[in-house]
PDB file of C-alpha atoms in Angstrom:
ATOM      1  CA  MET A  89      14.918 -96.653 -64.095  1.00 56.00           C
ATOM      2  CA  PHE A  90      15.931 -93.938 -62.296  1.00 60.00           C
ATOM      3  CA  LYS A  91      13.739 -90.773 -63.534  1.00 71.00           C
ATOM      4  CA  LEU A  92      16.165 -87.247 -63.932  1.00 68.00           C
ATOM      5  CA  PRO A  93      14.777 -85.806 -61.046  1.00 78.00           C
ATOM      6  CA  VAL A  94      15.334 -88.116 -58.450  1.00 75.00           C
ATOM      7  CA  ILE A  95      19.221 -88.273 -59.601  1.00 77.00           C
ATOM      8  CA  ARG A  96      19.322 -84.714 -59.701  1.00 82.00           C
ATOM      9  CA  PHE A  97      18.458 -84.795 -55.901  1.00 79.00           C
ATOM     10  CA  PHE A  98      20.855 -87.527 -55.094  1.00 73.00           C
ATOM     11  CA  VAL A  99      23.181 -85.728 -57.006  1.00 77.00           C
ATOM     12  CA  LEU A 100      22.755 -82.185 -54.770  1.00 77.00           C
ATOM     13  CA  SER A 101      22.456 -83.907 -51.806  1.00 70.00           C
ATOM     14  CA  PHE A 102      25.610 -85.819 -52.421  1.00 67.00           C
ATOM     15  CA  CYS A 103      27.449 -82.486 -53.312  1.00 63.00           C
ATOM     16  CA  LEU A 104      25.944 -80.548 -50.621  1.00 62.00           C
ATOM     17  CA  VAL A 105      26.796 -82.713 -47.861  1.00 59.00           C
ATOM     18  CA  PHE A 106      30.819 -83.116 -49.543  1.00 59.00           C
ATOM     19  CA  MET A 107      30.293 -79.250 -49.754  1.00 60.00           C
ATOM     20  CA  LEU A 108      29.837 -79.173 -45.939  1.00 55.00           C
ATOM     21  CA  SER A 109      31.631 -81.847 -44.251  1.00 55.00           C
ATOM     22  CA  GLY A 110      34.703 -79.999 -42.215  1.00 64.00           C
ATOM     23  CA  CYS A 111      33.625 -76.936 -41.753  1.00 84.00           C
ATOM     24  CA  SER A 112      32.929 -77.953 -38.076  1.00 86.00           C
ATOM     25  CA  VAL A 113      36.347 -79.803 -38.732  1.00 86.00           C
ATOM     26  CA  PHE A 114      38.113 -76.738 -39.315  1.00 86.00           C
ATOM     27  CA  MET A 115      36.214 -74.302 -36.994  1.00 87.00           C
ATOM     28  CA  ALA A 116      37.585 -76.523 -34.163  1.00 87.00           C
ATOM     29  CA  ALA A 117      41.638 -76.772 -35.645  1.00 85.00           C
ATOM     30  CA  LYS A 118      41.143 -72.534 -36.009  1.00 87.00           C
ATOM     31  CA  GLN A 119      39.775 -71.468 -32.220  1.00 88.00           C
ATOM     32  CA  PRO A 120      42.324 -69.109 -30.801  1.00 89.00           C
ATOM     33  CA  GLY A 121      45.092 -70.147 -28.259  1.00 90.00           C
ATOM     34  CA  LYS A 122      45.388 -70.278 -24.026  1.00 93.00           C
ATOM     35  CA  LYS A 123      46.850 -67.876 -23.279  1.00 95.00           C
ATOM     36  CA  ASP A 124      48.796 -67.410 -19.858  1.00 95.00           C
ATOM     37  CA  ILE A 125      46.776 -64.931 -17.575  1.00 95.00           C
ATOM     38  CA  SER A 126      48.414 -65.314 -14.918  1.00 96.00           C
ATOM     39  CA  LEU A 127      51.107 -62.958 -16.397  1.00 96.00           C
ATOM     40  CA  PHE A 128      47.957 -60.316 -14.301  1.00 97.00           C
ATOM     41  CA  LYS A 129      50.683 -59.984 -11.196  1.00 96.00           C
ATOM     42  CA  VAL A 130      52.146 -57.169  -9.661  1.00 97.00           C
ATOM     43  CA  GLY A 131      56.008 -57.718 -10.958  1.00 96.00           C
ATOM     44  CA  THR A 132      55.846 -59.063 -14.030  1.00 97.00           C
ATOM     45  CA  SER A 133      57.509 -56.592 -16.933  1.00 96.00           C
ATOM     46  CA  ARG A 134      55.554 -54.604 -19.619  1.00 97.00           C
ATOM     47  CA  SER A 135      57.305 -56.365 -22.499  1.00 96.00           C
ATOM     48  CA  LEU A 136      56.194 -59.862 -21.504  1.00 97.00           C
ATOM     49  CA  LEU A 137      52.611 -58.758 -21.241  1.00 97.00           C
ATOM     50  CA  ILE A 138      52.916 -57.133 -25.113  1.00 97.00           C
ATOM     51  CA  ALA A 139      54.861 -60.559 -25.805  1.00 96.00           C
ATOM     52  CA  GLU A 140      51.605 -62.716 -24.693  1.00 96.00           C
ATOM     53  CA  PHE A 141      48.625 -60.893 -25.124  1.00 96.00           C
ATOM     54  CA  GLY A 142      49.957 -58.227 -28.483  1.00 95.00           C
ATOM     55  CA  ALA A 143      49.808 -54.765 -28.549  1.00 96.00           C
ATOM     56  CA  PRO A 144      47.668 -53.100 -25.215  1.00 97.00           C
ATOM     57  CA  ILE A 145      44.088 -51.268 -27.261  1.00 97.00           C
ATOM     58  CA  ILE A 146      44.547 -48.083 -25.042  1.00 95.00           C
ATOM     59  CA  SER A 147      48.001 -46.851 -23.194  1.00 96.00           C
ATOM     60  CA  GLU A 148      47.733 -44.044 -21.445  1.00 96.00           C
ATOM     61  CA  GLU A 149      48.592 -42.266 -18.513  1.00 95.00           C
ATOM     62  CA  ARG A 150      46.890 -40.892 -15.656  1.00 92.00           C
ATOM     63  CA  ASN A 151      48.749 -39.260 -12.191  1.00 90.00           C
ATOM     64  CA  GLY A 152      51.895 -40.013 -13.473  1.00 90.00           C
ATOM     65  CA  LYS A 153      51.148 -43.596 -14.156  1.00 93.00           C
ATOM     66  CA  LYS A 154      50.949 -45.547 -17.607  1.00 96.00           C
ATOM     67  CA  TYR A 155      47.772 -47.701 -17.845  1.00 97.00           C
ATOM     68  CA  GLU A 156      47.043 -50.212 -20.193  1.00 98.00           C
ATOM     69  CA  LEU A 157      43.961 -51.992 -21.370  1.00 98.00           C
ATOM     70  CA  PHE A 158      44.444 -55.775 -23.221  1.00 97.00           C
ATOM     71  CA  LYS A 159      41.778 -57.062 -24.603  1.00 96.00           C
ATOM     72  CA  PHE A 160      42.046 -60.621 -26.097  1.00 95.00           C
ATOM     73  CA  THR A 161      40.132 -64.131 -26.535  1.00 92.00           C
ATOM     74  CA  GLN A 162      41.136 -66.739 -24.129  1.00 92.00           C
ATOM     75  CA  GLY A 163      40.772 -69.952 -26.075  1.00 90.00           C
ATOM     76  CA  TYR A 164      41.259 -73.252 -26.130  1.00 89.00           C
ATOM     77  CA  GLY A 165      44.731 -75.322 -25.379  1.00 88.00           C
ATOM     78  CA  GLY A 166      46.274 -78.014 -27.491  1.00 84.00           C
ATOM     79  CA  ALA A 167      45.673 -80.590 -27.055  1.00 89.00           C
ATOM     80  CA  SER A 168      41.547 -79.366 -26.250  1.00 87.00           C
ATOM     81  CA  LYS A 169      41.419 -77.738 -30.142  1.00 89.00           C
ATOM     82  CA  VAL A 170      42.582 -81.444 -31.734  1.00 90.00           C
ATOM     83  CA  GLY A 171      40.329 -83.769 -29.668  1.00 91.00           C
ATOM     84  CA  ARG A 172      37.720 -81.521 -30.304  1.00 91.00           C
ATOM     85  CA  ALA A 173      38.690 -81.827 -34.094  1.00 89.00           C
ATOM     86  CA  MET A 174      39.341 -85.569 -34.084  1.00 91.00           C
ATOM     87  CA  PHE A 175      35.431 -85.918 -33.237  1.00 92.00           C
ATOM     88  CA  HIS A 176      33.988 -83.958 -35.253  1.00 90.00           C
ATOM     89  CA  GLY A 177      35.904 -85.778 -38.271  1.00 88.00           C
ATOM     90  CA  ALA A 178      35.289 -89.099 -37.010  1.00 90.00           C
ATOM     91  CA  ALA A 179      31.552 -87.645 -36.891  1.00 89.00           C
ATOM     92  CA  ASP A 180      31.700 -86.416 -40.005  1.00 85.00           C
ATOM     93  CA  VAL A 181      32.490 -90.297 -41.325  1.00 83.00           C
ATOM     94  CA  PHE A 182      30.318 -92.230 -39.213  1.00 88.00           C
ATOM     95  CA  THR A 183      27.120 -89.916 -40.016  1.00 87.00           C
ATOM     96  CA  LEU A 184      28.320 -89.123 -43.872  1.00 82.00           C
ATOM     97  CA  GLY A 185      28.213 -85.534 -43.408  1.00 80.00           C
ATOM     98  CA  LEU A 186      25.361 -84.993 -41.107  1.00 83.00           C
ATOM     99  CA  TRP A 187      27.005 -83.963 -37.803  1.00 88.00           C
ATOM    100  CA  GLU A 188      27.563 -80.790 -39.502  1.00 86.00           C
ATOM    101  CA  VAL A 189      23.922 -79.916 -38.489  1.00 86.00           C
ATOM    102  CA  VAL A 190      24.967 -79.902 -35.107  1.00 88.00           C
ATOM    103  CA  GLY A 191      28.658 -79.954 -35.700  1.00 90.00           C
ATOM    104  CA  THR A 192      29.658 -76.248 -36.803  1.00 87.00           C
ATOM    105  CA  PRO A 193      27.027 -73.991 -34.963  1.00 88.00           C
ATOM    106  CA  THR A 194      28.589 -75.671 -32.070  1.00 87.00           C
ATOM    107  CA  GLU A 195      31.953 -74.402 -32.811  1.00 87.00           C
ATOM    108  CA  MET A 196      30.555 -71.070 -33.868  1.00 86.00           C
ATOM    109  CA  VAL A 197      29.137 -71.005 -29.844  1.00 87.00           C
ATOM    110  CA  PHE A 198      32.223 -72.431 -28.229  1.00 84.00           C
ATOM    111  CA  ASP A 199      35.123 -69.988 -29.847  1.00 84.00           C
ATOM    112  CA  GLY A 200      36.317 -68.341 -26.857  1.00 87.00           C
ATOM    113  CA  SER A 201      35.872 -65.966 -24.307  1.00 89.00           C
ATOM    114  CA  GLU A 202      36.428 -62.131 -24.530  1.00 93.00           C
ATOM    115  CA  MET A 203      38.556 -60.779 -21.862  1.00 95.00           C
ATOM    116  CA  ALA A 204      39.696 -57.323 -21.071  1.00 96.00           C
ATOM    117  CA  TYR A 205      42.720 -56.370 -17.931  1.00 97.00           C
ATOM    118  CA  GLU A 206      43.242 -52.821 -16.660  1.00 97.00           C
ATOM    119  CA  VAL A 207      47.018 -53.054 -15.923  1.00 98.00           C
ATOM    120  CA  SER A 208      49.561 -49.915 -14.195  1.00 97.00           C
ATOM    121  CA  TYR A 209      52.578 -49.646 -14.135  1.00 97.00           C
ATOM    122  CA  ASP A 210      55.432 -48.785 -12.331  1.00 95.00           C
ATOM    123  CA  ALA A 211      58.608 -46.378 -12.775  1.00 93.00           C
ATOM    124  CA  ASP A 212      60.344 -50.030 -13.656  1.00 94.00           C
ATOM    125  CA  ASN A 213      57.542 -50.455 -16.821  1.00 95.00           C
ATOM    126  CA  ARG A 214      56.740 -53.566 -13.919  1.00 97.00           C
ATOM    127  CA  VAL A 215      53.031 -53.979 -13.676  1.00 97.00           C
ATOM    128  CA  GLU A 216      51.605 -52.516  -9.736  1.00 97.00           C
ATOM    129  CA  THR A 217      47.822 -53.212 -10.585  1.00 96.00           C
ATOM    130  CA  VAL A 218      45.587 -55.521 -12.352  1.00 97.00           C
ATOM    131  CA  ALA A 219      41.638 -55.292 -13.093  1.00 96.00           C
ATOM    132  CA  ASN A 220      40.115 -57.890 -14.540  1.00 94.00           C
ATOM    133  CA  LEU A 221      37.160 -55.862 -16.656  1.00 92.00           C
ATOM    134  CA  LYS A 222      35.846 -58.444 -18.533  1.00 80.00           C
ATOM    135  CA  LYS A 223      35.305 -61.811 -18.096  1.00 70.00           C
ATOM    136  CA  LYS A 224      32.644 -63.643 -20.510  1.00 59.00           C
TER     137      LYS A 224
END
């Protein structure tokens, strides 16, 4: 009835589609979270910045003032990540996994924006100046 090469082709195709299915769903769900960049303002405490953005990548003293450089990836809010993951999941089901050809590269592109801020502090470890150095 069916020849072995034809059966082998369909089995391998099914396995490939099954293995690829879900990559874009996983990638959308694992995107970095949204950071509260409104904290980069005069008067914010150093400890609050570290709690939100993690340890600074550079911390130095210049002219008697402490300067720190925060670098992070600005991601997406929870609702956005859930919505994208659900869309990718539904598209995978309706296209029998073929959506991954479009969905996975799309999620690779939308991986958040790399940002960097330089902050100086006053004597009480509160933000005195803020400079936005990098926004993707």
